[in-house]
PDB file of C-alpha atoms in Angstrom:
ATOM      1  CA  MET A 149      14.771  -3.726  11.549  1.00 95.00           C
ATOM      2  CA  ARG A 150      13.869  -6.473   9.063  1.00 98.00           C
ATOM      3  CA  ILE A 151      10.716  -6.355   6.962  1.00 98.00           C
ATOM      4  CA  ALA A 152       9.221  -8.735   4.377  1.00 98.00           C
ATOM      5  CA  LEU A 153       7.553  -7.712   1.105  1.00 98.00           C
ATOM      6  CA  HIS A 154       5.232 -10.089  -0.723  1.00 98.00           C
ATOM      7  CA  GLN A 155       4.936  -9.415  -4.455  1.00 98.00           C
ATOM      8  CA  MET A 156       1.834 -11.240  -5.651  1.00 98.00           C
ATOM      9  CA  THR A 157      -0.081 -12.214  -8.766  1.00 98.00           C
ATOM     10  CA  SER A 158      -3.391 -12.368  -6.932  1.00 98.00           C
ATOM     11  CA  SER A 159      -6.144 -14.580  -8.339  1.00 96.00           C
ATOM     12  CA  ILE A 160      -9.942 -14.371  -8.357  1.00 96.00           C
ATOM     13  CA  ASP A 161     -10.114 -16.800  -5.391  1.00 96.00           C
ATOM     14  CA  PRO A 162      -9.813 -15.008  -2.012  1.00 96.00           C
ATOM     15  CA  MET A 163      -9.069 -18.102   0.055  1.00 96.00           C
ATOM     16  CA  ARG A 164      -6.321 -19.247  -2.319  1.00 97.00           C
ATOM     17  CA  ASN A 165      -4.727 -15.793  -2.069  1.00 98.00           C
ATOM     18  CA  ALA A 166      -5.130 -15.745   1.712  1.00 98.00           C
ATOM     19  CA  SER A 167      -3.487 -19.178   1.964  1.00 98.00           C
ATOM     20  CA  ASP A 168      -0.498 -17.925  -0.049  1.00 98.00           C
ATOM     21  CA  MET A 169      -0.290 -14.891   2.224  1.00 98.00           C
ATOM     22  CA  ALA A 170      -0.506 -16.961   5.397  1.00 98.00           C
ATOM     23  CA  ASP A 171       2.390 -19.123   4.159  1.00 98.00           C
ATOM     24  CA  ALA A 172       4.392 -15.966   3.395  1.00 98.00           C
ATOM     25  CA  ILE A 173       3.578 -14.508   6.826  1.00 98.00           C
ATOM     26  CA  ALA A 174       4.935 -17.683   8.439  1.00 98.00           C
ATOM     27  CA  ARG A 175       8.139 -17.474   6.366  1.00 98.00           C
ATOM     28  CA  ALA A 176       8.536 -13.778   7.199  1.00 98.00           C
ATOM     29  CA  ALA A 177       8.257 -14.479  10.915  1.00 98.00           C
ATOM     30  CA  GLU A 178      10.696 -17.397  10.701  1.00 98.00           C
ATOM     31  CA  ASN A 179      13.176 -15.087   8.954  1.00 97.00           C
ATOM     32  CA  GLY A 180      13.016 -12.547  11.785  1.00 98.00           C
ATOM     33  CA  SER A 181      10.877  -9.898  10.093  1.00 98.00           C
ATOM     34  CA  ALA A 182       9.139  -7.410  12.341  1.00 98.00           C
ATOM     35  CA  MET A 183       6.460  -6.696   9.732  1.00 98.00           C
ATOM     36  CA  TYR A 184       4.999  -8.238   6.561  1.00 98.00           C
ATOM     37  CA  PHE A 185       3.673  -6.149   3.644  1.00 99.00           C
ATOM     38  CA  ALA A 186       1.280  -7.281   0.876  1.00 98.00           C
ATOM     39  CA  PRO A 187       0.054  -5.405  -2.227  1.00 98.00           C
ATOM     40  CA  GLU A 188      -3.205  -3.655  -3.095  1.00 98.00           C
ATOM     41  CA  MET A 189      -6.206  -5.985  -3.565  1.00 97.00           C
ATOM     42  CA  SER A 190      -4.141  -8.828  -2.155  1.00 98.00           C
ATOM     43  CA  ILE A 191      -6.978 -11.250  -1.453  1.00 97.00           C
ATOM     44  CA  LEU A 192      -9.014 -10.579  -4.595  1.00 96.00           C
ATOM     45  CA  LEU A 193      -8.076  -9.067  -7.955  1.00 94.00           C
ATOM     46  CA  ASP A 194     -11.005  -9.423 -10.334  1.00 92.00           C
ATOM     47  CA  ARG A 195     -12.365  -6.762 -12.668  1.00 86.00           C
ATOM     48  CA  ASP A 196     -15.472  -8.891 -13.304  1.00 89.00           C
ATOM     49  CA  ARG A 197     -17.450  -7.180 -10.561  1.00 84.00           C
ATOM     50  CA  ALA A 198     -20.477  -9.454 -10.854  1.00 87.00           C
ATOM     51  CA  ARG A 199     -18.257 -12.510 -10.286  1.00 91.00           C
ATOM     52  CA  ALA A 200     -16.350 -10.835  -7.465  1.00 89.00           C
ATOM     53  CA  ARG A 201     -19.452  -9.560  -5.697  1.00 87.00           C
ATOM     54  CA  LYS A 202     -20.223 -12.930  -4.096  1.00 88.00           C
ATOM     55  CA  TYR A 203     -17.041 -12.579  -2.025  1.00 91.00           C
ATOM     56  CA  MET A 204     -17.809  -9.096  -0.709  1.00 90.00           C
ATOM     57  CA  ALA A 205     -18.395  -8.879   3.026  1.00 91.00           C
ATOM     58  CA  ASP A 206     -17.730  -6.684   6.008  1.00 92.00           C
ATOM     59  CA  GLU A 207     -14.590  -7.247   8.090  1.00 94.00           C
ATOM     60  CA  LEU A 208     -16.209  -9.617  10.570  1.00 93.00           C
ATOM     61  CA  HIS A 209     -17.640 -11.887   7.875  1.00 93.00           C
ATOM     62  CA  ASN A 210     -14.658 -11.766   5.494  1.00 95.00           C
ATOM     63  CA  ALA A 211     -13.180 -15.261   5.810  1.00 96.00           C
ATOM     64  CA  ALA A 212      -9.928 -14.380   4.053  1.00 97.00           C
ATOM     65  CA  LEU A 213      -9.314 -11.385   6.322  1.00 98.00           C
ATOM     66  CA  GLN A 214     -10.085 -13.417   9.427  1.00 97.00           C
ATOM     67  CA  SER A 215      -7.561 -16.067   8.346  1.00 98.00           C
ATOM     68  CA  LEU A 216      -4.878 -13.375   8.035  1.00 98.00           C
ATOM     69  CA  ILE A 217      -5.708 -11.992  11.473  1.00 98.00           C
ATOM     70  CA  ALA A 218      -5.254 -15.511  12.819  1.00 98.00           C
ATOM     71  CA  ALA A 219      -1.924 -15.881  10.976  1.00 98.00           C
ATOM     72  CA  ALA A 220      -0.599 -12.607  12.442  1.00 98.00           C
ATOM     73  CA  ALA A 221      -1.474 -13.779  15.952  1.00 98.00           C
ATOM     74  CA  ARG A 222      -0.147 -17.314  15.385  1.00 98.00           C
ATOM     75  CA  HIS A 223       3.237 -16.083  14.186  1.00 98.00           C
ATOM     76  CA  ARG A 224       3.432 -12.970  16.410  1.00 98.00           C
ATOM     77  CA  ILE A 225       4.195 -10.544  13.581  1.00 98.00           C
ATOM     78  CA  TRP A 226       2.838  -7.190  12.404  1.00 98.00           C
ATOM     79  CA  VAL A 227       0.916  -7.609   9.134  1.00 98.00           C
ATOM     80  CA  HIS A 228       0.014  -4.986   6.531  1.00 98.00           C
ATOM     81  CA  ILE A 229      -2.457  -6.805   4.293  1.00 98.00           C
ATOM     82  CA  GLY A 230      -1.978  -4.253   1.502  1.00 98.00           C
ATOM     83  CA  SER A 231      -5.612  -3.535   0.722  1.00 98.00           C
ATOM     84  CA  ILE A 232      -8.801  -5.495   0.230  1.00 97.00           C
ATOM     85  CA  PRO A 233     -12.344  -4.724  -0.939  1.00 95.00           C
ATOM     86  CA  ILE A 234     -14.577  -4.310   2.112  1.00 94.00           C
ATOM     87  CA  LEU A 235     -18.328  -3.896   2.272  1.00 90.00           C
ATOM     88  CA  ASP A 236     -18.836  -1.183   4.850  1.00 77.00           C
ATOM     89  CA  GLU A 237     -21.942  -1.468   6.993  1.00 66.00           C
ATOM     90  CA  GLY A 238     -24.636   0.822   5.623  1.00 66.00           C
ATOM     91  CA  ALA A 239     -22.627   1.790   2.516  1.00 68.00           C
ATOM     92  CA  GLU A 240     -23.887   1.204  -1.007  1.00 75.00           C
ATOM     93  CA  LYS A 241     -20.335   0.929  -2.371  1.00 84.00           C
ATOM     94  CA  LEU A 242     -17.170  -0.858  -1.309  1.00 92.00           C
ATOM     95  CA  ALA A 243     -14.091   0.563   0.367  1.00 93.00           C
ATOM     96  CA  ASN A 244     -10.579  -0.199  -0.893  1.00 95.00           C
ATOM     97  CA  ARG A 245      -9.172  -0.630   2.609  1.00 97.00           C
ATOM     98  CA  SER A 246      -5.695  -1.041   4.030  1.00 98.00           C
ATOM     99  CA  ILE A 247      -5.644  -2.910   7.326  1.00 98.00           C
ATOM    100  CA  ILE A 248      -2.770  -3.187   9.800  1.00 98.00           C
ATOM    101  CA  ILE A 249      -2.849  -6.162  12.173  1.00 98.00           C
ATOM    102  CA  SER A 250      -0.784  -6.277  15.357  1.00 98.00           C
ATOM    103  CA  PRO A 251       0.975  -9.447  16.604  1.00 98.00           C
ATOM    104  CA  ASP A 252      -1.831 -10.091  19.093  1.00 97.00           C
ATOM    105  CA  GLY A 253      -4.348 -10.358  16.261  1.00 97.00           C
ATOM    106  CA  VAL A 254      -5.953  -6.955  16.726  1.00 98.00           C
ATOM    107  CA  ILE A 255      -6.657  -4.520  13.888  1.00 98.00           C
ATOM    108  CA  ALA A 256      -4.435  -1.554  14.741  1.00 98.00           C
ATOM    109  CA  ALA A 257      -5.414   0.742  11.842  1.00 98.00           C
ATOM    110  CA  ARG A 258      -7.701   1.068   8.840  1.00 98.00           C
ATOM    111  CA  TYR A 259      -7.299   3.390   5.868  1.00 98.00           C
ATOM    112  CA  ASP A 260      -9.691   3.704   2.934  1.00 97.00           C
ATOM    113  CA  LYS A 261      -8.129   4.785  -0.356  1.00 97.00           C
ATOM    114  CA  MET A 262      -8.870   8.483  -0.808  1.00 97.00           C
ATOM    115  CA  HIS A 263      -8.135   9.020  -4.512  1.00 95.00           C
ATOM    116  CA  LEU A 264     -10.047   6.811  -6.943  1.00 92.00           C
ATOM    117  CA  PHE A 265      -8.631   5.869 -10.348  1.00 83.00           C
ATOM    118  CA  ASP A 266     -11.026   6.901 -13.132  1.00 83.00           C
ATOM    119  CA  VAL A 267      -9.228   7.023 -16.482  1.00 78.00           C
ATOM    120  CA  ASP A 268      -9.191   6.044 -20.151  1.00 79.00           C
ATOM    121  CA  LEU A 269      -5.669   4.919 -21.095  1.00 71.00           C
ATOM    122  CA  ALA A 270      -4.030   5.164 -24.516  1.00 74.00           C
ATOM    123  CA  SER A 271      -3.658   1.367 -24.391  1.00 71.00           C
ATOM    124  CA  GLY A 272      -7.440   1.081 -24.624  1.00 74.00           C
ATOM    125  CA  GLU A 273      -7.866   0.133 -20.953  1.00 71.00           C
ATOM    126  CA  THR A 274     -10.638   1.921 -19.061  1.00 75.00           C
ATOM    127  CA  TRP A 275     -10.830   2.069 -15.273  1.00 73.00           C
ATOM    128  CA  ARG A 276     -13.747   3.451 -13.253  1.00 80.00           C
ATOM    129  CA  GLU A 277     -12.910   2.765  -9.631  1.00 82.00           C
ATOM    130  CA  SER A 278     -15.555   5.217  -8.426  1.00 83.00           C
ATOM    131  CA  SER A 279     -18.363   3.139  -9.970  1.00 82.00           C
ATOM    132  CA  ALA A 280     -17.835   0.472  -7.295  1.00 85.00           C
ATOM    133  CA  TYR A 281     -15.862   2.188  -4.526  1.00 90.00           C
ATOM    134  CA  ILE A 282     -16.288   5.172  -2.263  1.00 91.00           C
ATOM    135  CA  GLY A 283     -13.191   7.208  -1.384  1.00 92.00           C
ATOM    136  CA  GLY A 284     -11.871   7.576   2.145  1.00 94.00           C
ATOM    137  CA  GLU A 285     -12.237  10.868   3.982  1.00 94.00           C
ATOM    138  CA  HIS A 286      -8.963  11.292   5.875  1.00 96.00           C
ATOM    139  CA  PRO A 287      -5.307  10.199   6.147  1.00 98.00           C
ATOM    140  CA  VAL A 288      -4.375   7.636   8.808  1.00 98.00           C
ATOM    141  CA  MET A 289      -1.142   7.052  10.729  1.00 98.00           C
ATOM    142  CA  VAL A 290      -0.311   4.220  13.125  1.00 98.00           C
ATOM    143  CA  GLN A 291       2.575   3.549  15.499  1.00 98.00           C
ATOM    144  CA  THR A 292       4.492   0.405  14.504  1.00 98.00           C
ATOM    145  CA  PRO A 293       7.869  -1.144  15.434  1.00 97.00           C
ATOM    146  CA  LEU A 294       9.302   0.702  12.414  1.00 98.00           C
ATOM    147  CA  GLY A 295       8.040   4.086  13.604  1.00 98.00           C
ATOM    148  CA  LEU A 296       5.021   6.219  12.795  1.00 98.00           C
ATOM    149  CA  MET A 297       3.531   4.836   9.579  1.00 98.00           C
ATOM    150  CA  GLY A 298       1.366   6.805   7.139  1.00 98.00           C
ATOM    151  CA  LEU A 299      -1.032   4.820   4.981  1.00 98.00           C
ATOM    152  CA  ALA A 300      -1.840   5.315   1.296  1.00 98.00           C
ATOM    153  CA  ILE A 301      -2.840   3.091  -1.626  1.00 98.00           C
ATOM    154  CA  CYS A 302      -1.607   3.074  -5.239  1.00 96.00           C
ATOM    155  CA  TYR A 303      -3.140   6.081  -7.079  1.00 95.00           C
ATOM    156  CA  ASP A 304      -2.831   8.138  -3.864  1.00 97.00           C
ATOM    157  CA  MET A 305       0.884   8.472  -4.632  1.00 97.00           C
ATOM    158  CA  ARG A 306       0.145  11.069  -7.336  1.00 97.00           C
ATOM    159  CA  PHE A 307      -1.274  13.573  -4.837  1.00 96.00           C
ATOM    160  CA  PRO A 308       1.528  15.266  -2.866  1.00 96.00           C
ATOM    161  CA  ASP A 309      -0.843  17.087  -0.510  1.00 95.00           C
ATOM    162  CA  LEU A 310      -1.543  13.758   1.186  1.00 97.00           C
ATOM    163  CA  PHE A 311       2.141  13.142   1.831  1.00 97.00           C
ATOM    164  CA  SER A 312       2.727  16.729   2.891  1.00 95.00           C
ATOM    165  CA  ALA A 313       0.077  16.163   5.569  1.00 96.00           C
ATOM    166  CA  TYR A 314       1.900  13.041   6.711  1.00 97.00           C
ATOM    167  CA  ALA A 315       5.281  14.802   6.749  1.00 96.00           C
ATOM    168  CA  LYS A 316       3.867  17.682   8.802  1.00 95.00           C
ATOM    169  CA  SER A 317       2.614  15.096  11.294  1.00 96.00           C
ATOM    170  CA  GLY A 318       6.047  13.506  11.750  1.00 95.00           C
ATOM    171  CA  VAL A 319       5.682  10.349   9.666  1.00 98.00           C
ATOM    172  CA  ASP A 320       8.632   7.912   9.544  1.00 98.00           C
ATOM    173  CA  ILE A 321       7.330   5.262   7.109  1.00 98.00           C
ATOM    174  CA  LEU A 322       5.003   5.567   4.122  1.00 98.00           C
ATOM    175  CA  ALA A 323       3.245   2.334   3.130  1.00 98.00           C
ATOM    176  CA  LEU A 324       1.940   2.320  -0.450  1.00 98.00           C
ATOM    177  CA  PRO A 325       0.537  -1.071  -1.565  1.00 98.00           C
ATOM    178  CA  SER A 326      -0.275  -0.983  -5.267  1.00 98.00           C
ATOM    179  CA  ALA A 327      -1.567  -2.704  -8.395  1.00 96.00           C
ATOM    180  CA  PHE A 328      -0.060  -0.423 -11.046  1.00 95.00           C
ATOM    181  CA  THR A 329      -0.723  -0.901 -14.743  1.00 91.00           C
ATOM    182  CA  VAL A 330       2.312  -1.627 -16.905  1.00 95.00           C
ATOM    183  CA  PRO A 331       2.295   1.598 -19.009  1.00 92.00           C
ATOM    184  CA  THR A 332       1.980   3.909 -16.009  1.00 92.00           C
ATOM    185  CA  GLY A 333       4.370   1.782 -13.990  1.00 96.00           C
ATOM    186  CA  GLU A 334       7.097   2.053 -16.610  1.00 97.00           C
ATOM    187  CA  ALA A 335       6.617   5.817 -16.811  1.00 97.00           C
ATOM    188  CA  HIS A 336       6.044   6.912 -13.223  1.00 98.00           C
ATOM    189  CA  TRP A 337       6.362   4.197 -10.550  1.00 98.00           C
ATOM    190  CA  HIS A 338       9.990   4.630  -9.519  1.00 98.00           C
ATOM    191  CA  ILE A 339      10.186   8.396  -9.858  1.00 98.00           C
ATOM    192  CA  LEU A 340       7.005   9.125  -7.917  1.00 98.00           C
ATOM    193  CA  LEU A 341       7.898   6.826  -5.043  1.00 98.00           C
ATOM    194  CA  ARG A 342      11.430   8.198  -4.797  1.00 98.00           C
ATOM    195  CA  ALA A 343       9.989  11.716  -4.720  1.00 98.00           C
ATOM    196  CA  ARG A 344       7.584  10.765  -1.901  1.00 98.00           C
ATOM    197  CA  ALA A 345      10.508   9.409   0.151  1.00 98.00           C
ATOM    198  CA  ILE A 346      12.775  12.413  -0.475  1.00 97.00           C
ATOM    199  CA  GLU A 347      10.211  15.139   0.158  1.00 96.00           C
ATOM    200  CA  SER A 348       8.958  13.435   3.338  1.00 96.00           C
ATOM    201  CA  ALA A 349      12.408  12.372   4.625  1.00 97.00           C
ATOM    202  CA  ALA A 350      10.801   8.995   5.299  1.00 98.00           C
ATOM    203  CA  PHE A 351      11.077   5.385   4.189  1.00 98.00           C
ATOM    204  CA  VAL A 352       8.674   4.230   1.468  1.00 98.00           C
ATOM    205  CA  ILE A 353       7.504   0.607   1.436  1.00 98.00           C
ATOM    206  CA  ALA A 354       5.485  -0.300  -1.658  1.00 98.00           C
ATOM    207  CA  ALA A 355       4.434  -3.934  -2.136  1.00 98.00           C
ATOM    208  CA  ALA A 356       2.949  -4.466  -5.601  1.00 98.00           C
ATOM    209  CA  GLN A 357       0.950  -6.819  -7.763  1.00 98.00           C
ATOM    210  CA  CYS A 358       2.777  -8.286 -10.778  1.00 98.00           C
ATOM    211  CA  GLY A 359       2.284 -10.309 -13.932  1.00 97.00           C
ATOM    212  CA  MET A 360      -0.757 -11.584 -15.828  1.00 96.00           C
ATOM    213  CA  HIS A 361      -3.837 -12.140 -13.669  1.00 96.00           C
ATOM    214  CA  GLU A 362      -6.788 -14.510 -14.054  1.00 94.00           C
ATOM    215  CA  ASP A 363      -9.103 -11.599 -14.826  1.00 93.00           C
ATOM    216  CA  GLY A 364      -6.977 -10.687 -17.862  1.00 91.00           C
ATOM    217  CA  ARG A 365      -5.189  -7.636 -16.521  1.00 92.00           C
ATOM    218  CA  GLN A 366      -1.417  -7.239 -16.276  1.00 96.00           C
ATOM    219  CA  THR A 367       0.297  -5.407 -13.416  1.00 97.00           C
ATOM    220  CA  TYR A 368       3.743  -3.866 -13.249  1.00 98.00           C
ATOM    221  CA  GLY A 369       5.394  -5.386 -10.175  1.00 98.00           C
ATOM    222  CA  HIS A 370       8.677  -3.813  -9.002  1.00 98.00           C
ATOM    223  CA  SER A 371       7.812  -3.752  -5.304  1.00 98.00           C
ATOM    224  CA  LEU A 372      10.103  -1.124  -3.806  1.00 98.00           C
ATOM    225  CA  VAL A 373      11.695  -0.125  -0.527  1.00 98.00           C
ATOM    226  CA  ILE A 374      13.238   3.355  -0.630  1.00 98.00           C
ATOM    227  CA  ASP A 375      15.185   5.117   2.107  1.00 98.00           C
ATOM    228  CA  PRO A 376      14.750   8.800   3.098  1.00 97.00           C
ATOM    229  CA  TRP A 377      17.652   9.814   0.822  1.00 97.00           C
ATOM    230  CA  GLY A 378      15.789   8.355  -2.166  1.00 98.00           C
ATOM    231  CA  THR A 379      18.016   5.300  -2.518  1.00 98.00           C
ATOM    232  CA  ILE A 380      16.229   2.155  -3.710  1.00 98.00           C
ATOM    233  CA  LEU A 381      17.009  -0.591  -1.193  1.00 98.00           C
ATOM    234  CA  LEU A 382      14.861  -3.237  -2.911  1.00 98.00           C
ATOM    235  CA  ASP A 383      13.338  -3.645  -6.371  1.00 98.00           C
ATOM    236  CA  MET A 384      11.616  -7.016  -6.791  1.00 98.00           C
ATOM    237  CA  GLY A 385      11.375  -6.876 -10.574  1.00 98.00           C
ATOM    238  CA  SER A 386       8.472  -8.539 -12.361  1.00 97.00           C
ATOM    239  CA  ALA A 387       8.169 -11.971 -10.687  1.00 97.00           C
ATOM    240  CA  ALA A 388       6.018 -12.939  -7.721  1.00 98.00           C
ATOM    241  CA  GLY A 389       7.812 -13.829  -4.496  1.00 98.00           C
ATOM    242  CA  LEU A 390       8.816 -12.865  -0.972  1.00 98.00           C
ATOM    243  CA  ALA A 391      11.824 -10.637  -0.197  1.00 98.00           C
ATOM    244  CA  TRP A 392      13.481  -9.231   2.903  1.00 97.00           C
ATOM    245  CA  VAL A 393      15.092  -5.874   3.648  1.00 98.00           C
ATOM    246  CA  ASP A 394      16.928  -4.697   6.774  1.00 98.00           C
ATOM    247  CA  LEU A 395      16.073  -1.031   7.411  1.00 98.00           C
ATOM    248  CA  ASP A 396      18.649   1.249   9.028  1.00 97.00           C
ATOM    249  CA  LEU A 397      16.176   3.402  10.934  1.00 95.00           C
ATOM    250  CA  ASP A 398      18.973   5.641  12.241  1.00 95.00           C
ATOM    251  CA  SER A 399      19.653   6.767   8.663  1.00 95.00           C
ATOM    252  CA  MET A 400      16.397   8.722   8.773  1.00 94.00           C
ATOM    253  CA  MET A 401      17.760  11.041  11.442  1.00 93.00           C
ATOM    254  CA  ARG A 402      21.007  11.513   9.529  1.00 95.00           C
ATOM    255  CA  VAL A 403      19.121  12.540   6.386  1.00 95.00           C
ATOM    256  CA  ARG A 404      16.897  14.943   8.308  1.00 94.00           C
ATOM    257  CA  LYS A 405      19.933  16.654   9.822  1.00 94.00           C
ATOM    258  CA  GLN A 406      21.679  16.905   6.454  1.00 95.00           C
ATOM    259  CA  ILE A 407      18.646  18.333   4.619  1.00 94.00           C
ATOM    260  CA  PRO A 408      16.254  19.722   7.257  1.00 93.00           C
ATOM    261  CA  VAL A 409      13.134  19.934   5.099  1.00 90.00           C
ATOM    262  CA  ARG A 410      10.904  19.455   8.123  1.00 86.00           C
ATOM    263  CA  ALA A 411      12.432  22.283  10.093  1.00 89.00           C
ATOM    264  CA  ASN A 412      12.460  24.555   7.034  1.00 92.00           C
ATOM    265  CA  ARG A 413       8.857  23.848   5.987  1.00 89.00           C
ATOM    266  CA  ARG A 414       6.591  26.886   5.549  1.00 90.00           C
ATOM    267  CA  VAL A 415       2.836  27.237   5.637  1.00 88.00           C
ATOM    268  CA  ILE A 416       1.896  27.938   2.024  1.00 89.00           C
ATOM    269  CA  PRO A 417      -1.017  30.343   1.441  1.00 91.00           C
ATOM    270  CA  SER A 418      -3.057  30.549  -1.759  1.00 91.00           C
ATOM    271  CA  PRO A 419      -0.962  31.940  -4.636  1.00 94.00           C
ATOM    272  CA  PHE A 420      -1.057  35.662  -5.392  1.00 92.00           C
ATOM    273  CA  ILE A 421      -2.078  36.231  -9.029  1.00 94.00           C
ATOM    274  CA  ALA A 422       0.111  39.052 -10.323  1.00 94.00           C
ATOM    275  CA  GLY A 423      -1.465  41.659 -12.570  1.00 84.00           C
TER     276      GLY A 423
END
């Protein structure tokens, strides 16, 4: 099963980003891909929140999102838009939302990022995602041509309880669009994503932002596809572009027979404190 990953250096202009994505969706479909994957904050990456605010809208009134829905239907391909900032009706804050679009142009699933990145980095960078966003309340899975897909976004990957919940529910694919910083990417990106694939006996698909952005931030890149054995099938390096991978979905069953972590899983109670 062929998939396409779009590694982006998203700008502060949603319609420019959406146009780039629509072109990539067309190329993915022409190349025989069953599904297209974009990174976190694909249609707008701008840490100047006052400047970005004018583009915030709900799903129905988000012009960039609607253009991607149209592209999915036009080219008859499944589309994972990565994530975008969405103004939820009645909410005071935004949601960092993953959206899956089916080939008939219908939204098949929504997932709001559960874990928000609030940190002061040694590099001097400060991030306060919770000042503008509200975290999601629950994991989400959706049936796709690749199998049962569990949804997560970027910082979520550091919280294994989320992926344990997906594994217990029979997940086949973990989609993890991201916009990782360079210092944390160099230290943790590959090892964390390989661990998520191995412990879940599932494929990991992680489209990422890369390079120097208009808002002054730099992201790590290295969009990855990892098989259930932990083997890296694709690493896109640090440059923007579109890449293809053919997934051997039967390999998932072979790995699960060889190391039956799902069958051997135990319910873990609270730890006993000795003494």
